[in-house]
Amino acid sequence: MDTDTFWHLVDTARATDAPLHKALSDLLAAGGTEEILAFHDRFDRLDTAIDRWDIWAAAYLIGGGCSDDRFMDFKAGLISLGRAWYKRAAHCPDSLAEHPDIRHALATGIEEAVFYEEMGYVAPAVYGRITGDEDGFYLALDHYRAQHGEADGPSHDMGEDFDFDDAQEMHRRLPHLAALYLKGMQQ
């Protein structure tokens, strides 16, 4: 599945009244197992592209801390925002300070803005639903990737590691998010 087709599916699902992961599940189920596997392969590539320390730092600020599992949910959440916000955050994670969900979360005290666990499991869940073999998804994905010359999946570089608990460093690297989330902390 190419990138345009992937984002078209996400945008189509986002345009419904249903929760994104449910709408996306229905769209993928209609396309069959090959489309489900292709979708997840593209999802993994987009996820891997934002598997970086600066993105994790943004998640750390927004979530008030961020374990590796929560970071997976955050990356899935960035994908769920659609192509424009995904690209914007990939280019400059600090731009998330302008996202309406982040602003709303700050105003209401909700700490879950942009974390979307279910989005990361759409393809495995719908694969299990239509095949009756929930456990077979990752084996099928490996087979799909081997058929398409992508046996190892995407690779990446996380960039430069830094201390998320260093307020001065966070203000330097993510000034807008740090201004929102580290109020009163040393700059």
mmCIF file of C-alpha atoms in Angstrom:
data_model
loop_
_atom_site.group_PDB
_atom_site.id
_atom_site.type_symbol
_atom_site.label_atom_id
_atom_site.label_comp_id
_atom_site.label_asym_id
_atom_site.label_seq_id
_atom_site.Cartn_x
_atom_site.Cartn_y
_atom_site.Cartn_z
ATOM 1 C CA MET A 1 0.000 0.000 0.000
ATOM 2 C CA ASP A 2 1.404 3.348 -0.940
ATOM 3 C CA THR A 3 1.393 6.326 1.393
ATOM 4 C CA ASP A 4 -1.432 8.129 -0.414
ATOM 5 C CA THR A 5 -3.743 5.114 -0.145
ATOM 6 C CA PHE A 6 -2.913 4.741 3.548
ATOM 7 C CA TRP A 7 -3.732 8.379 4.302
ATOM 8 C CA HIS A 8 -6.883 8.187 2.182
ATOM 9 C CA LEU A 9 -8.128 5.334 4.388
ATOM 10 C CA VAL A 10 -7.291 7.268 7.560
ATOM 11 C CA ASP A 11 -8.983 10.422 6.256
ATOM 12 C CA THR A 12 -12.067 8.488 5.161
ATOM 13 C CA ALA A 13 -12.339 6.902 8.606
ATOM 14 C CA ARG A 14 -11.767 10.263 10.315
ATOM 15 C CA ALA A 15 -14.677 11.741 8.339
ATOM 16 C CA THR A 16 -17.190 9.382 9.989
ATOM 17 C CA ASP A 17 -18.940 9.799 13.326
ATOM 18 C CA ALA A 18 -17.530 6.499 14.609
ATOM 19 C CA PRO A 19 -14.355 6.286 16.682
ATOM 20 C CA LEU A 20 -11.433 6.266 14.257
ATOM 21 C CA HIS A 21 -10.224 2.757 15.071
ATOM 22 C CA LYS A 22 -13.714 1.306 14.532
ATOM 23 C CA ALA A 23 -14.324 3.152 11.258
ATOM 24 C CA LEU A 24 -10.890 2.138 10.024
ATOM 25 C CA SER A 25 -11.545 -1.487 11.017
ATOM 26 C CA ASP A 26 -14.696 -1.529 8.914
ATOM 27 C CA LEU A 27 -12.904 -0.037 5.906
ATOM 28 C CA LEU A 28 -10.053 -2.543 6.186
ATOM 29 C CA ALA A 29 -12.388 -5.499 6.655
ATOM 30 C CA ALA A 30 -14.061 -4.624 3.360
ATOM 31 C CA GLY A 31 -10.680 -4.740 1.614
ATOM 32 C CA GLY A 32 -9.666 -8.221 2.787
ATOM 33 C CA THR A 33 -6.548 -9.659 4.401
ATOM 34 C CA GLU A 34 -4.075 -8.404 1.802
ATOM 35 C CA GLU A 35 -5.200 -4.815 2.354
ATOM 36 C CA ILE A 36 -5.073 -5.271 6.139
ATOM 37 C CA LEU A 37 -1.477 -6.508 5.957
ATOM 38 C CA ALA A 38 -0.499 -3.759 3.518
ATOM 39 C CA PHE A 39 -2.087 -1.153 5.776
ATOM 40 C CA HIS A 40 -0.192 -2.391 8.827
ATOM 41 C CA ASP A 41 3.065 -2.533 6.895
ATOM 42 C CA ARG A 42 2.614 1.130 5.914
ATOM 43 C CA PHE A 43 1.526 1.958 9.485
ATOM 44 C CA ASP A 44 4.772 0.405 10.770
ATOM 45 C CA ARG A 45 6.804 2.461 8.310
ATOM 46 C CA LEU A 46 5.132 5.695 9.401
ATOM 47 C CA ASP A 47 5.474 4.686 13.054
ATOM 48 C CA THR A 48 9.164 3.900 12.623
ATOM 49 C CA ALA A 49 9.786 7.229 10.901
ATOM 50 C CA ILE A 50 8.676 9.052 14.073
ATOM 51 C CA ASP A 51 10.412 6.682 16.480
ATOM 52 C CA ARG A 52 12.820 9.398 17.557
ATOM 53 C CA TRP A 53 14.033 10.945 20.791
ATOM 54 C CA ASP A 54 12.632 14.384 19.973
ATOM 55 C CA ILE A 55 9.174 12.910 19.341
ATOM 56 C CA TRP A 56 9.462 10.890 22.561
ATOM 57 C CA ALA A 57 10.383 14.096 24.412
ATOM 58 C CA ALA A 58 7.179 15.714 23.110
ATOM 59 C CA ALA A 59 5.204 12.694 24.338
ATOM 60 C CA TYR A 60 7.005 12.937 27.677
ATOM 61 C CA LEU A 61 5.938 16.557 28.112
ATOM 62 C CA ILE A 62 2.376 16.064 26.896
ATOM 63 C CA GLY A 63 1.826 12.892 28.909
ATOM 64 C CA GLY A 64 3.573 14.013 32.081
ATOM 65 C CA GLY A 65 6.082 11.204 31.514
ATOM 66 C CA CYS A 66 6.140 8.488 28.895
ATOM 67 C CA SER A 67 7.105 4.811 29.090
ATOM 68 C CA ASP A 68 7.996 2.841 25.977
ATOM 69 C CA ASP A 69 4.439 1.436 25.797
ATOM 70 C CA ARG A 70 2.924 4.901 26.111
ATOM 71 C CA PHE A 71 5.290 6.114 23.404
ATOM 72 C CA MET A 72 3.857 3.460 21.091
ATOM 73 C CA ASP A 73 0.387 4.837 21.869
ATOM 74 C CA PHE A 74 1.609 8.380 21.230
ATOM 75 C CA LYS A 75 3.052 7.498 17.821
ATOM 76 C CA ALA A 76 -0.219 5.746 16.933
ATOM 77 C CA GLY A 77 -2.010 8.896 18.069
ATOM 78 C CA LEU A 78 0.133 11.066 15.808
ATOM 79 C CA ILE A 79 -0.786 8.837 12.871
ATOM 80 C CA SER A 80 -4.452 9.076 13.846
ATOM 81 C CA LEU A 81 -4.289 12.879 13.550
ATOM 82 C CA GLY A 82 -3.987 12.523 9.773
ATOM 83 C CA ARG A 83 -1.325 13.264 7.220
ATOM 84 C CA ALA A 84 -0.957 17.027 7.762
ATOM 85 C CA TRP A 85 -0.424 16.872 11.531
ATOM 86 C CA TYR A 86 1.688 13.722 11.255
ATOM 87 C CA LYS A 87 4.024 15.456 8.787
ATOM 88 C CA ARG A 88 4.060 18.621 10.843
ATOM 89 C CA ALA A 89 4.959 16.766 14.057
ATOM 90 C CA ALA A 90 7.551 14.637 12.229
ATOM 91 C CA HIS A 91 9.199 17.797 10.950
ATOM 92 C CA CYS A 92 8.898 19.740 14.229
ATOM 93 C CA PRO A 93 7.517 17.934 17.291
ATOM 94 C CA ASP A 94 7.287 21.277 19.076
ATOM 95 C CA SER A 95 4.502 22.291 16.658
ATOM 96 C CA LEU A 96 2.173 19.986 18.599
ATOM 97 C CA ALA A 97 1.837 22.877 21.059
ATOM 98 C CA GLU A 98 -0.555 24.370 18.479
ATOM 99 C CA HIS A 99 -2.741 21.276 18.035
ATOM 100 C CA PRO A 100 -6.335 21.834 19.216
ATOM 101 C CA ASP A 101 -6.418 18.518 21.140
ATOM 102 C CA ILE A 102 -3.301 19.510 23.053
ATOM 103 C CA ARG A 103 -4.788 22.915 23.834
ATOM 104 C CA HIS A 104 -8.066 21.310 24.909
ATOM 105 C CA ALA A 105 -6.275 18.802 27.112
ATOM 106 C CA LEU A 106 -4.388 21.594 28.841
ATOM 107 C CA ALA A 107 -7.571 23.580 29.414
ATOM 108 C CA THR A 108 -9.455 20.583 30.841
ATOM 109 C CA GLY A 109 -6.608 18.868 32.689
ATOM 110 C CA ILE A 110 -6.835 15.735 30.534
ATOM 111 C CA GLU A 111 -3.439 14.075 30.189
ATOM 112 C CA GLU A 112 -4.362 11.669 27.412
ATOM 113 C CA ALA A 113 -4.189 14.040 24.444
ATOM 114 C CA VAL A 114 -2.825 12.339 21.340
ATOM 115 C CA PHE A 115 -2.280 8.921 22.994
ATOM 116 C CA TYR A 116 -4.350 6.356 21.046
ATOM 117 C CA GLU A 117 -3.550 2.734 21.865
ATOM 118 C CA GLU A 118 -6.372 1.220 19.784
ATOM 119 C CA MET A 119 -5.032 2.835 16.611
ATOM 120 C CA GLY A 120 -1.876 0.749 16.855
ATOM 121 C CA TYR A 121 -3.881 -2.480 16.906
ATOM 122 C CA VAL A 122 -6.477 -1.825 14.213
ATOM 123 C CA ALA A 123 -4.947 -4.186 11.650
ATOM 124 C CA PRO A 124 -4.289 -7.132 14.014
ATOM 125 C CA ALA A 125 -7.815 -6.833 15.450
ATOM 126 C CA VAL A 126 -9.596 -6.677 12.105
ATOM 127 C CA TYR A 127 -7.392 -9.473 10.716
ATOM 128 C CA GLY A 128 -8.475 -11.656 13.629
ATOM 129 C CA ARG A 129 -12.095 -10.629 13.155
ATOM 130 C CA ILE A 130 -12.273 -11.642 9.493
ATOM 131 C CA THR A 131 -10.002 -14.709 9.577
ATOM 132 C CA GLY A 132 -10.928 -16.052 12.991
ATOM 133 C CA ASP A 133 -7.167 -16.390 13.675
ATOM 134 C CA GLU A 134 -6.180 -13.583 16.031
ATOM 135 C CA ASP A 135 -2.800 -15.180 16.715
ATOM 136 C CA GLY A 136 -1.875 -15.530 13.043
ATOM 137 C CA PHE A 137 -1.579 -11.846 12.211
ATOM 138 C CA TYR A 138 2.140 -11.328 12.804
ATOM 139 C CA LEU A 139 3.078 -14.540 11.003
ATOM 140 C CA ALA A 140 0.934 -13.411 8.064
ATOM 141 C CA LEU A 141 2.596 -9.976 8.208
ATOM 142 C CA ASP A 142 6.050 -11.562 8.088
ATOM 143 C CA HIS A 143 4.946 -13.639 5.080
ATOM 144 C CA TYR A 144 3.504 -10.520 3.403
ATOM 145 C CA ARG A 145 6.764 -8.641 3.930
ATOM 146 C CA ALA A 146 8.839 -11.541 2.623
ATOM 147 C CA GLN A 147 6.684 -11.634 -0.532
ATOM 148 C CA HIS A 148 7.223 -7.907 -1.020
ATOM 149 C CA GLY A 149 10.982 -7.932 -0.386
ATOM 150 C CA GLU A 150 10.654 -6.302 3.035
ATOM 151 C CA ALA A 151 11.375 -9.203 5.370
ATOM 152 C CA ASP A 152 12.966 -7.128 8.116
ATOM 153 C CA GLY A 153 10.445 -4.294 8.131
ATOM 154 C CA PRO A 154 11.510 -0.685 8.346
ATOM 155 C CA SER A 155 14.768 0.402 10.003
ATOM 156 C CA HIS A 156 15.554 3.738 11.586
ATOM 157 C CA ASP A 157 17.766 6.045 13.606
ATOM 158 C CA MET A 158 16.314 7.623 16.759
ATOM 159 C CA GLY A 159 18.606 10.637 16.575
ATOM 160 C CA GLU A 160 20.373 12.222 19.513
ATOM 161 C CA ASP A 161 19.351 11.020 22.981
ATOM 162 C CA PHE A 162 18.917 13.627 25.719
ATOM 163 C CA ASP A 163 17.613 13.936 29.276
ATOM 164 C CA PHE A 164 13.846 14.492 29.325
ATOM 165 C CA ASP A 165 14.038 15.469 33.011
ATOM 166 C CA ASP A 166 16.399 18.360 32.281
ATOM 167 C CA ALA A 167 13.994 21.309 32.108
ATOM 168 C CA GLN A 168 16.596 23.563 30.523
ATOM 169 C CA GLU A 169 17.260 21.016 27.763
ATOM 170 C CA MET A 170 13.519 20.531 27.159
ATOM 171 C CA HIS A 171 13.018 24.316 26.912
ATOM 172 C CA ARG A 172 15.887 24.466 24.416
ATOM 173 C CA ARG A 173 14.681 21.612 22.222
ATOM 174 C CA LEU A 174 10.901 21.986 22.523
ATOM 175 C CA PRO A 175 10.351 25.599 23.601
ATOM 176 C CA HIS A 176 6.610 25.834 22.899
ATOM 177 C CA LEU A 177 5.660 22.521 24.498
ATOM 178 C CA ALA A 178 7.983 23.168 27.426
ATOM 179 C CA ALA A 179 6.390 26.587 27.945
ATOM 180 C CA LEU A 180 2.993 24.886 28.173
ATOM 181 C CA TYR A 181 3.969 21.896 30.301
ATOM 182 C CA LEU A 182 6.931 23.052 32.391
ATOM 183 C CA LYS A 183 5.490 26.281 33.730
ATOM 184 C CA GLY A 184 7.589 27.570 36.594
ATOM 185 C CA MET A 185 10.407 25.106 35.924
ATOM 186 C CA GLN A 186 13.916 26.391 35.390
ATOM 187 C CA GLN A 187 14.764 27.474 31.866
#
